Coordinates of C-alpha atoms in Angstrom, one line a residue:
M1356 CA 89.5 46.3 -25.3
G1357 CA 86.2 44.9 -26.5
Q1358 CA 84.8 44.5 -30.0
R1359 CA 82.8 47.4 -31.3
P1360 CA 79.6 46.5 -33.2
I1361 CA 79.6 47.0 -36.9
V1362 CA 76.8 49.5 -36.7
E1363 CA 79.2 51.8 -34.8
W1364 CA 81.9 51.8 -37.4
W1365 CA 80.1 51.2 -40.7
D1366 CA 79.6 54.9 -41.5
G1367 CA 83.3 55.6 -41.0
L1368 CA 84.3 53.2 -43.8
D1369 CA 85.3 54.6 -47.2
E1370 CA 83.0 53.9 -50.1
V1371 CA 85.4 51.4 -51.8
T1372 CA 85.4 49.2 -48.6
K1373 CA 81.7 49.5 -48.2
K1374 CA 81.2 48.5 -51.8
W1375 CA 83.5 45.5 -51.4
L1376 CA 81.6 44.3 -48.3
I1377 CA 78.2 44.8 -50.0
D1378 CA 79.4 43.0 -53.1
N1379 CA 80.7 40.1 -51.0
P1380 CA 77.9 39.5 -48.5
G1381 CA 78.8 35.8 -48.1
C1382 CA 82.3 36.5 -47.0
V1383 CA 83.1 35.1 -43.5
V1384 CA 86.7 36.1 -43.2
L1385 CA 87.8 39.5 -44.4
P1386 CA 91.0 39.7 -46.4
R1387 CA 93.9 41.5 -44.8
T1388 CA 93.4 44.7 -46.9
V1389 CA 89.7 45.0 -46.0
A1390 CA 90.4 44.0 -42.4
N1391 CA 93.1 46.7 -42.1
V1392 CA 90.6 49.4 -43.0
V1393 CA 88.0 48.0 -40.7
H1394 CA 90.5 47.7 -37.8
Q1395 CA 91.6 51.4 -38.4
V1396 CA 88.1 52.8 -38.6
S1397 CA 86.9 50.9 -35.6
G1398 CA 89.7 52.4 -33.6
G1399 CA 91.4 49.1 -33.2
H1400 CA 88.3 47.5 -31.6
V1401 CA 87.9 44.8 -34.2
A1402 CA 90.2 41.8 -33.8
Q1403 CA 92.6 40.6 -36.5
D1404 CA 94.1 37.1 -36.5
Q1405 CA 97.8 36.3 -37.0
H1406 CA 97.4 36.7 -40.7
G1407 CA 95.8 40.2 -40.5
E1408 CA 92.4 38.8 -41.4
H1409 CA 89.1 39.4 -39.5
Q1410 CA 86.5 36.7 -39.1
L1411 CA 83.0 38.3 -39.2
S1412 CA 80.7 37.5 -36.4
A1413 CA 77.1 36.3 -37.1
A1414 CA 75.8 39.8 -36.3
E1415 CA 78.4 41.4 -38.7
Q1416 CA 77.4 38.9 -41.5
S1417 CA 73.8 39.7 -41.0
F1418 CA 74.3 43.4 -41.0
I1419 CA 76.4 43.2 -44.3
R1420 CA 73.7 40.9 -45.9
A1421 CA 71.0 43.4 -45.0
K1422 CA 73.1 46.3 -46.5
S1423 CA 73.7 44.2 -49.6
K1424 CA 70.0 43.4 -50.0
A1425 CA 69.1 47.1 -49.5
A1426 CA 71.7 48.0 -52.2
E1427 CA 70.0 45.5 -54.6
V1428 CA 66.6 47.0 -53.9
S1429 CA 67.9 50.5 -54.4
A1430 CA 69.6 49.6 -57.6
G1431 CA 66.4 47.9 -58.9
K1432 CA 64.5 51.1 -58.2
R1433 CA 66.9 53.1 -60.3
A1434 CA 66.8 50.7 -63.2

C-alpha cells in the first residue's frame, strides 16, 4: 500500500484539521490526533509511526506552507 499525495486527501479533511495544519505550517511531525484524522481520510494510505504520529514529507510540508501562505493572503484581503 503506497502513500497517497496530500493533494489527493486534503479536501477530505475537516475544517478543524485543515486549520490546525494551516496554523502550524512549520510542523514536521503531526501529533497523533491530527495524524489519526489524516490516516483515516487518506484511506490508510499515510504512514504512522509506532507512536501514532506521521512525519510529513518535503512535498507535504511544501503543500501545507503554500496553503498557509494563501490563507494569510486571503485574510489580508478581508481586513
